[in-house]
Coordinates of C-alpha atoms and ligand atoms in Angstrom, one line a residue:
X1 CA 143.3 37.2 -20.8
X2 CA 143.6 37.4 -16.9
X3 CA 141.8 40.6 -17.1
X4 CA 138.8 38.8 -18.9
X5 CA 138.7 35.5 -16.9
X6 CA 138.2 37.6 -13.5
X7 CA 135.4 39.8 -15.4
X8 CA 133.7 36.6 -16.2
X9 CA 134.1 35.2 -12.6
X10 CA 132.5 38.5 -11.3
X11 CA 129.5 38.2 -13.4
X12 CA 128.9 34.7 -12.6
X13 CA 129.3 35.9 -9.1
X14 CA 126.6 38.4 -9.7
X15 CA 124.3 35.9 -11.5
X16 CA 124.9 33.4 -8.4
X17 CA 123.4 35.5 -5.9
X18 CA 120.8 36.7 -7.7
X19 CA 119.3 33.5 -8.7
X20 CA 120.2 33.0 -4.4
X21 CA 117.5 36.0 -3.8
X22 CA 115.4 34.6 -6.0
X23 CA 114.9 31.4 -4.8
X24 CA 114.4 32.8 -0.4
X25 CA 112.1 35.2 -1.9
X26 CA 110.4 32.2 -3.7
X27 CA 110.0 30.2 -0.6
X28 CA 109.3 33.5 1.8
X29 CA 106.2 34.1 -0.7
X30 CA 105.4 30.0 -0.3
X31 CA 106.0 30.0 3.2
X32 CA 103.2 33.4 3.3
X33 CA 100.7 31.3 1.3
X34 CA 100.9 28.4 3.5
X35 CA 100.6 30.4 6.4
X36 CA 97.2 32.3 5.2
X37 CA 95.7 29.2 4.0
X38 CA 96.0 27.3 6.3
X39 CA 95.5 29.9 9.4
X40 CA 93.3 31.8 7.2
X41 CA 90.0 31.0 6.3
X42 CA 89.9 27.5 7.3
X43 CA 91.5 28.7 11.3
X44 CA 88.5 27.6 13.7
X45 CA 88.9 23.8 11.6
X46 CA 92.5 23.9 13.6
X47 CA 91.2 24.2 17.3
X48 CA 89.6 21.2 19.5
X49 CA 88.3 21.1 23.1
X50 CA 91.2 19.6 25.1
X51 CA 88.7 19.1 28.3
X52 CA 86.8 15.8 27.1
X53 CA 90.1 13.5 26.0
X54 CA 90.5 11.3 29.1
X55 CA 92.4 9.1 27.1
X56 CA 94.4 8.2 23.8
X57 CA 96.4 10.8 21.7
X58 CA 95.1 13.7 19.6
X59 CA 95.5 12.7 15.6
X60 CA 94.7 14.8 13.1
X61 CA 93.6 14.1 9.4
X62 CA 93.2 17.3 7.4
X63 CA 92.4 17.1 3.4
X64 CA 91.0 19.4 0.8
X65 CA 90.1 18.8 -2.5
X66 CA 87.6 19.9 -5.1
X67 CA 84.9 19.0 -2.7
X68 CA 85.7 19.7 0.4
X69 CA 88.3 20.6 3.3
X70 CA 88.4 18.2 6.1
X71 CA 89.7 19.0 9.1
X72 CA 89.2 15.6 11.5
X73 CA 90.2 15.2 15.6
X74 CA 90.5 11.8 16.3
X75 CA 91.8 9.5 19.2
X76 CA 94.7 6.9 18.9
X77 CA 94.7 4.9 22.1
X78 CA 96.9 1.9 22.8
X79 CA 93.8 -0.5 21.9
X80 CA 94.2 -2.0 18.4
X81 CA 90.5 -2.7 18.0
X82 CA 89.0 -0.1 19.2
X83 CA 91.6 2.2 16.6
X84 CA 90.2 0.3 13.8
X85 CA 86.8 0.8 14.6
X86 CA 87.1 4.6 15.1
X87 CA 89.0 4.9 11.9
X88 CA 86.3 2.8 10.0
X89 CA 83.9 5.4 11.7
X90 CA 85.1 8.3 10.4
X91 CA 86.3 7.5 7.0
X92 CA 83.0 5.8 6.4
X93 CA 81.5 9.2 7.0
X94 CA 83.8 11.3 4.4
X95 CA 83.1 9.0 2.1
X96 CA 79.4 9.3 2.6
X97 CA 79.3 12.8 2.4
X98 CA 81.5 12.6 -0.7
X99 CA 78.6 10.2 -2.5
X100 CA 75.7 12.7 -1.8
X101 CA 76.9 16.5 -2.1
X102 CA 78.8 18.9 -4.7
X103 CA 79.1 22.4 -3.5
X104 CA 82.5 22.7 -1.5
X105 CA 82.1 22.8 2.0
X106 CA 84.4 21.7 5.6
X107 CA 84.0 18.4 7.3
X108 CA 84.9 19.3 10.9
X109 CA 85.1 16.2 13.3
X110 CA 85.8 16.8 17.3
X111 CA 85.7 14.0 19.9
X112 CA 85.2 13.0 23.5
X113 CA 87.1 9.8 24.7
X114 CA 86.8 8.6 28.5
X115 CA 87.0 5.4 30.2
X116 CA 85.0 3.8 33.2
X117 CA 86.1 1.2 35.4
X118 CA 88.7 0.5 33.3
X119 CA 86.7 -1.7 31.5
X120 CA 84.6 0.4 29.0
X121 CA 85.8 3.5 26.9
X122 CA 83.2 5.9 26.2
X123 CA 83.6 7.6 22.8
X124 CA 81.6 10.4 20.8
X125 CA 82.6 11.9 17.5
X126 CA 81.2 14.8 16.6
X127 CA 80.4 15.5 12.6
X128 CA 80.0 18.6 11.4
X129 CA 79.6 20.4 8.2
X130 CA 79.8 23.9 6.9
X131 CA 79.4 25.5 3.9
X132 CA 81.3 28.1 2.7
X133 CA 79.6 31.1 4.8
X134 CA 80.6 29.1 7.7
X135 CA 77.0 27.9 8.8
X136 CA 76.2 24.9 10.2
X137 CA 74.3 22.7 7.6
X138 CA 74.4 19.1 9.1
X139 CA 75.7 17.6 12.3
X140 CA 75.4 14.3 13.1
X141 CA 77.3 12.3 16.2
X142 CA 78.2 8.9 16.6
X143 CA 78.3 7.6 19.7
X144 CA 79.6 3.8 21.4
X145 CA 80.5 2.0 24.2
X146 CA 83.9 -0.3 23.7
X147 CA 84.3 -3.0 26.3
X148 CA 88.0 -3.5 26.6
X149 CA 87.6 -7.0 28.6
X150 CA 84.9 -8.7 26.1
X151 CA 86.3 -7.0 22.8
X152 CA 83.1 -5.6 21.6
X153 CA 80.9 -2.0 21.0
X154 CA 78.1 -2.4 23.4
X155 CA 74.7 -2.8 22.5
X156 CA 71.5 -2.4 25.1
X157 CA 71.5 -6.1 24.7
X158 CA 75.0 -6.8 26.1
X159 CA 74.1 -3.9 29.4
X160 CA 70.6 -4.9 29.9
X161 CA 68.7 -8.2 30.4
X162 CA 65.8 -9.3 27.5
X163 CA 63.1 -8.1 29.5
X164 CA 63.5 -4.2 30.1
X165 CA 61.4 -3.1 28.3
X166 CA 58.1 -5.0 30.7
X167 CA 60.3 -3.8 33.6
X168 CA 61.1 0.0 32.8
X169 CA 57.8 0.3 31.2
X170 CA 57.6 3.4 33.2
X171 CA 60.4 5.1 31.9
X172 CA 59.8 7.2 28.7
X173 CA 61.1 6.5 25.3
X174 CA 61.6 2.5 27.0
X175 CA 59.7 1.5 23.8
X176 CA 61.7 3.4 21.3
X177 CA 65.1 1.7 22.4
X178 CA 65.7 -2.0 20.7
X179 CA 67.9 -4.4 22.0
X180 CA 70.9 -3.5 18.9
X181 CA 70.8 -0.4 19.7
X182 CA 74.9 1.1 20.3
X183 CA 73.9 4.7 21.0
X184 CA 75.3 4.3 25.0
X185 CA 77.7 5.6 27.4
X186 CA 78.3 3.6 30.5
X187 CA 78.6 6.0 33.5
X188 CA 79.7 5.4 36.8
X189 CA 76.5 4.7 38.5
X190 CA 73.8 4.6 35.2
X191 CA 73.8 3.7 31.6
X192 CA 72.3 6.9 29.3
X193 CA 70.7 5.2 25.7
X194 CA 69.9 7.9 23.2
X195 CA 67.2 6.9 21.0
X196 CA 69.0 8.3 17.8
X197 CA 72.1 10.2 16.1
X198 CA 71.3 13.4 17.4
X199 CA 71.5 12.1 20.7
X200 CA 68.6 14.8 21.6
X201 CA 66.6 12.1 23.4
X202 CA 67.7 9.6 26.1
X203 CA 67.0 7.1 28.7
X204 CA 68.6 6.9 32.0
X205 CA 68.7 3.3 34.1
X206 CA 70.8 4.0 37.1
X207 CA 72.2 0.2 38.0
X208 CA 71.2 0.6 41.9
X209 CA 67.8 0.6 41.5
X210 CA 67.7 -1.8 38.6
X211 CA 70.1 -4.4 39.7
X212 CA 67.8 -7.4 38.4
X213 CA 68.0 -5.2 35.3
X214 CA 71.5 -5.1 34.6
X215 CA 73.6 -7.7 32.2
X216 CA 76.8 -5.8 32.7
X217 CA 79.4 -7.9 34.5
X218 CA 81.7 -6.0 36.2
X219 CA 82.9 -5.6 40.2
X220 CA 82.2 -2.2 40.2
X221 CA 78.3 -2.3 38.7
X222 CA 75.4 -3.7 40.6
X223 CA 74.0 -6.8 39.2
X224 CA 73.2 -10.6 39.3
X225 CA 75.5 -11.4 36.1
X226 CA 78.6 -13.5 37.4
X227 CA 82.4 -12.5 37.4
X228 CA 84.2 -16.1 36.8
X229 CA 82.7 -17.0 33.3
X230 CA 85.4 -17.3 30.8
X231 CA 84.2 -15.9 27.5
X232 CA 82.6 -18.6 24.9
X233 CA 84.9 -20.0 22.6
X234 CA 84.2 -18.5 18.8
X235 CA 81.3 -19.7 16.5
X236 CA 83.5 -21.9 14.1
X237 CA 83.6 -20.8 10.2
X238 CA 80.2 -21.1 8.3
X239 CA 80.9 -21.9 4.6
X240 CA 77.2 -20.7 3.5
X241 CA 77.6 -23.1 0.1
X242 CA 77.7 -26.4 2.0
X243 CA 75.1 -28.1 3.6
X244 CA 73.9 -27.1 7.2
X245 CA 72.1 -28.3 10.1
X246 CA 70.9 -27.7 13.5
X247 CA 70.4 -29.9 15.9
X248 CA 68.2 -29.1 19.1
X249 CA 68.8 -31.3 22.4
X250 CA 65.6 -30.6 24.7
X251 CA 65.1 -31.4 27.8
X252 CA 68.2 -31.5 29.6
X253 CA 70.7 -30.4 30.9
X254 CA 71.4 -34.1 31.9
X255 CA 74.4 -35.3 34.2
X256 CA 76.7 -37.4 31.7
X257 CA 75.2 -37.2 28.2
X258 CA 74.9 -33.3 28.2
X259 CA 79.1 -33.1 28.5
X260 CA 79.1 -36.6 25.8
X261 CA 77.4 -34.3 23.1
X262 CA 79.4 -31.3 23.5
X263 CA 82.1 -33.6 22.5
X264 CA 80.8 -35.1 19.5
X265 CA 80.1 -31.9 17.8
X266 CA 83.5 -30.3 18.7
X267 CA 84.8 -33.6 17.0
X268 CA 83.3 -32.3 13.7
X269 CA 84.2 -28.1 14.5
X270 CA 80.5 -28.4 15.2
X271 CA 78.1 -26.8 17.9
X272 CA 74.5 -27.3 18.4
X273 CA 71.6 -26.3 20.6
X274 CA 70.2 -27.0 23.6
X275 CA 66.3 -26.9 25.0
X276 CA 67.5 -26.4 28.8
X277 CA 64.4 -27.4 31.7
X278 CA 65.0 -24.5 34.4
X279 CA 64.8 -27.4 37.1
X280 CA 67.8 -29.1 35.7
X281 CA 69.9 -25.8 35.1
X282 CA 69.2 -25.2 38.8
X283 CA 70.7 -29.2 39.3
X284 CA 74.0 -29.1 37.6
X285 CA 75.2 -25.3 37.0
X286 CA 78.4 -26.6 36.2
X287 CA 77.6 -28.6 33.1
X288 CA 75.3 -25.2 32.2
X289 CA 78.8 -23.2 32.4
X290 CA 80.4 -25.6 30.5
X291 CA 78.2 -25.6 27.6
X292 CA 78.1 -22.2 27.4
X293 CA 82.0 -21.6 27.6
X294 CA 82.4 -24.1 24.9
X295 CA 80.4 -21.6 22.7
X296 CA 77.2 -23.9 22.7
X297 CA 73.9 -22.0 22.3
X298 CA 71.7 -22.4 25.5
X299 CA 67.7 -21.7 25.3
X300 CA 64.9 -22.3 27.2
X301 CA 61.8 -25.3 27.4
X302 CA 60.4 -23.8 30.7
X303 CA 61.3 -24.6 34.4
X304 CA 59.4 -28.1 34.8
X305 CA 57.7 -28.9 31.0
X306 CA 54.1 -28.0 31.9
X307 CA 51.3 -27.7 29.0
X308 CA 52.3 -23.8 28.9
X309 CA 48.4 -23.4 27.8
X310 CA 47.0 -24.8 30.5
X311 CA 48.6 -22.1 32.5
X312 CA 47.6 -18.7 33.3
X313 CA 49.8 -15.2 32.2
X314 CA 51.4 -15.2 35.3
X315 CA 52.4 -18.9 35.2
X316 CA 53.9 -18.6 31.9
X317 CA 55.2 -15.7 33.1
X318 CA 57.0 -17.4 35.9
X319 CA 58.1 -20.6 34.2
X320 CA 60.1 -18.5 31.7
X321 CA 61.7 -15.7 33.8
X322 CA 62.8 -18.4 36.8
X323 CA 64.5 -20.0 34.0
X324 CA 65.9 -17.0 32.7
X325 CA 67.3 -15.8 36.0
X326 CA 68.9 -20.0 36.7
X327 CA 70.8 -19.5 32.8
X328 CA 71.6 -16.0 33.4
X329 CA 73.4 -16.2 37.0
X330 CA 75.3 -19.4 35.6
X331 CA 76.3 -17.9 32.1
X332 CA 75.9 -14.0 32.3
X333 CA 74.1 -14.4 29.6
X334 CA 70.0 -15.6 28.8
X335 CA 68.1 -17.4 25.9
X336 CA 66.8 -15.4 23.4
X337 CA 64.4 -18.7 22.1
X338 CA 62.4 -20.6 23.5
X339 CA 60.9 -24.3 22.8
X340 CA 57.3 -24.7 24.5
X341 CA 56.8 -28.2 25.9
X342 CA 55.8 -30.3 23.1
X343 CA 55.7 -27.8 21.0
X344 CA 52.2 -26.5 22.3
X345 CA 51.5 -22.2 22.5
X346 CA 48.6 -20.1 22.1
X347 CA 48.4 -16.5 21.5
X348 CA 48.6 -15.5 25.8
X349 CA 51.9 -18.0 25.5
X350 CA 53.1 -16.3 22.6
X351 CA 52.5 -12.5 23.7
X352 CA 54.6 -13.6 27.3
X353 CA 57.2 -14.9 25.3
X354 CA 57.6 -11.4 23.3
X355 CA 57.3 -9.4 26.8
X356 CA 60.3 -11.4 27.6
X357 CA 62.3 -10.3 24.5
X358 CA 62.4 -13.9 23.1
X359 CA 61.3 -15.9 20.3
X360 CA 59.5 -19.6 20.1
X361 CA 61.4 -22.0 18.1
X362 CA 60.2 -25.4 17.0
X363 CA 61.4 -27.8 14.7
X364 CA 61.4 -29.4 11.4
X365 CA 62.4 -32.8 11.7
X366 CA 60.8 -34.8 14.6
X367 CA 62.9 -38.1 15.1
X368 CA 60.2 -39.4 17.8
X369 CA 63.7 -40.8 19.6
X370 CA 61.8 -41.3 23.1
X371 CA 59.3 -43.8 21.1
X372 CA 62.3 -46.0 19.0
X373 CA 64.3 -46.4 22.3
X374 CA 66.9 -47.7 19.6
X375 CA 70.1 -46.0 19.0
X376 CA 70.4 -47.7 15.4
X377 CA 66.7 -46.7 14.7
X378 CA 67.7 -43.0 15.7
X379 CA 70.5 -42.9 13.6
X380 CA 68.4 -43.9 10.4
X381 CA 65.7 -41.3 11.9
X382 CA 68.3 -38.7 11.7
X383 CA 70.0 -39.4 8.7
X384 CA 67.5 -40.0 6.3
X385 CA 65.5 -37.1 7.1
X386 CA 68.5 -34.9 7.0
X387 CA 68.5 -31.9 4.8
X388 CA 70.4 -28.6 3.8
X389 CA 68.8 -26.2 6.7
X390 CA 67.0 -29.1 8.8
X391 CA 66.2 -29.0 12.5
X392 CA 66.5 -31.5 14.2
X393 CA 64.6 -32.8 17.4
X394 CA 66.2 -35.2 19.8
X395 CA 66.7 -35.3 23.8
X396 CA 69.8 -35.4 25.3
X397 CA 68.4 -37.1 28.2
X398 CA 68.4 -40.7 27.0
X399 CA 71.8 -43.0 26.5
X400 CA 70.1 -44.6 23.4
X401 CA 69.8 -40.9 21.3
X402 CA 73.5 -40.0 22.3
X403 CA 74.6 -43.1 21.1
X404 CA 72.2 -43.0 17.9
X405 CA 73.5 -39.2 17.7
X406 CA 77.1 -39.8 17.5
X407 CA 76.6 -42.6 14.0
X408 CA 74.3 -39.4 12.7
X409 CA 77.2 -37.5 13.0
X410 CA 79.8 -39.0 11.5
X411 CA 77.4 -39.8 8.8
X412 CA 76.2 -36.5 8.0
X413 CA 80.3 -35.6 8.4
X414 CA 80.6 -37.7 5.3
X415 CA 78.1 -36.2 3.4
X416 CA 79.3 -32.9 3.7
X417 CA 77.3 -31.1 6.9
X418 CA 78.3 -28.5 8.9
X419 CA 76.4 -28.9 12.6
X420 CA 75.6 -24.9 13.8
X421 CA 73.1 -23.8 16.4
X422 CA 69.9 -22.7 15.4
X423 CA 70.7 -19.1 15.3
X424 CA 73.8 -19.3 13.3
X425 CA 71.2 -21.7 10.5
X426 CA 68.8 -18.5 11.1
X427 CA 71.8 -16.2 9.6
X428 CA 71.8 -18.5 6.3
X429 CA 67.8 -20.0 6.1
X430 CA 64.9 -19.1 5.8
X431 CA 62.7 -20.1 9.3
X432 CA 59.4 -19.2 8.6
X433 CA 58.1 -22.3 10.2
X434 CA 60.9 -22.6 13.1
X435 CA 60.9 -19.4 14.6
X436 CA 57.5 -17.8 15.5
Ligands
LIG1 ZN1 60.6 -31.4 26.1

């Protein structure tokens, strides 16, 4: 029996450490396969150029599947925003490619990442893809400017003032950049635009020598916008199924009622819009600033309310870019609308307006508030002309309208309106007969 028992114990032994062998052969062979695939054919997707990460951490998101292998380089910095919006990037890329192809081939993504002036990060991903032989089929790049301080991707808008394109006119390929355009990199001394994906063509607008030119606020950067203006407080919640309107305050800025109205409407979560006379930006700056921190939209009605057709190009000219230059070194930032004088354009007005990157603007319900001198006459005025997607006329400039204004309100309130500017009511409505 004792005889058998340690037989049995040696054959188990036996069994043990073969099934032992087995198993480190097993993972050697799995170890091997990992190694080849993943070093083998797919090697060059591992590599990325260390030279052009200024910032952030290297991440790595590598996939393959029927479709493809993706191999993706991209930056983790310590700005929660800006991490989103890169992640958004590239995953909205995969899953574009996914949509539109069906032979296998490698999504390779490598990036640059540096920051300027601490205040904007520079970042360009770089998409390729390769089929199967290793060639090149499709590159694309995307390419933006995140300002750390303002929370945003830059457009040519938000780095250069409404009228560039009359003022580099000179420069090549001016015409072919819009104002929405994100395609930048802010440099030390220039911003460099590229007019599309490839990032073949460019524009270059060195801030020295275009320091009327620049919106960019920042010590470091050349340029009229000022330091001290706190960022507007947020456009409150549209619900796009209730009833809207804008109202439009010309004429002012006035010295007490301007402040009075801001007040009302941030009673109700509302904001409005006001028709500023360049004149009376240039005589209270601080009610200008105010407005526009409180996240109040600000446009133009010319410097002084002339007949803007009686006036020659360079007299249009003049009233609108002298009011431009009074709300843009107050706010930092400049209308994009403007409200002619009672109301009054032809074509010459029209074709200066567009030079200046703006748009006219009139209205759709005129409550004649100068003539009725009445506040209670103003309020019926208002309120019983009031529709979903109305504007409004009135002037901040007279007691009896503010008064009249503030029974509208609480009115409307009642009745369900929300009170937006008259670009937010451009988001929802149709303008055809506002905006020209
Ligand atoms: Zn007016």
């Amino acid at each position: 029996m004792e005889y058998r028992y340690r037989k049995n114990k040696k054959l188990r032994f036996k069994k043990k450490s073969l099934a032992i062998l087995f198993l480190i052969i097993a993972i050697i062979i799995a170890f091997v396969f990992w190694i080849t695939n993943r070093e083998g054919p797919y090697e060059k997707y591992y590599q990325y150029d260390e030279n052009n990460k200024k910032i952030g951490e290297v991440q790595h998101y590598q996939k393959e599947n029927e479709q493809f292998f993706i191999s993706m380089y991209y930056p983790k910095t310590n700005i929660k925003e800006l991490n989103k919006i890169i992640n958004d990037c590239w995953n909205d890329y995969i899953k574009d490619q996914k949509a539109n192809k069906d032979s296998k081939d490698i999504l390779y993504m490598d990036y640059s990442i540096d920051q300027v002036y601490k205040q904007y990060v520079n970042l360009k991903l770089s998409m390729n893809r390769y089929n199967e032989d290793d060639k090149l089929v499709e590159q694309s790049n995307k390419l933006f400017c995140y300002d750390t301080k303002n929370e945003k991707v830059l457009t040519v808008n938000d780095v250069l003032r409404k009228n560039y394109k009359i003022s580099l006119a000179n420069i090549n390929g001016i015409d072919n950049i819009n104002q929405d355009n994100d395609n930048l990199e802010i440099k030390k001394d220039k911003v460099v635009i590229y007019t599309n994906d490839k990032l073949k063509e460019k524009v270059e607008i060195k801030y020295e020598e275009n320091k009327d030119l620049i919106r960019l606020a920042n010590k470091n950067i050349p340029s009229n916008a000022p330091l001290d203006v706190k960022t507007p407080t947020p456009l409150p919640k549209i619900d796009p199924n209730k009833k809207m309107i804008a109202f439009t305050l010309d004429d002012g800025p006035h010295k007490t009622n301007t402040l009075r109205v801001v007040e009302m409407f941030e009673k109700y979560n509302g904001r409005a819009t006001f028709f500023q006379l360049g004149k009376n930006v240039q005589a209270y700056p601080d009610i200008v600033k105010t407005v526009y921190e409180h996240g109040f939209e600000i446009a133009s009605h010319s410097w002084d309310h002339p007949d803007l057709r009686k006036l020659d190009t360079n007299a249009v000219n003049k009233q609108i870019v002298d009011t431009q230059n009074a709300i843009f070194s107050i706010t930092g930032d400049e209308p994009s609308l403007i409200r002619p004088p009672f109301g009054a354009y032809n074509d010459n007005v029209k074709t200066v307006v567009k030079n200046n990157g703006m748009q006219i603007a009139l209205w759709t319900v005129d409550t004649l508030d100068w003539k009725l001198k009445d506040a209670n006459k103003i309020k019926d005025a208002i309120v019983n002309n009031a529709y979903d997607g109305a504007v409004v006329l009135i002037h901040d400039i007279h007691n009896f309208t503010v008064d009249g204004l503030e029974m509208a309100l609480a009115e409307l309130a009642n009745k369900g309106y929300q009170f937006v500017t008259l670009s937010t009511l451009g988001e929802y409505k149709e303008l055809k007969t506002v905006l020209r």
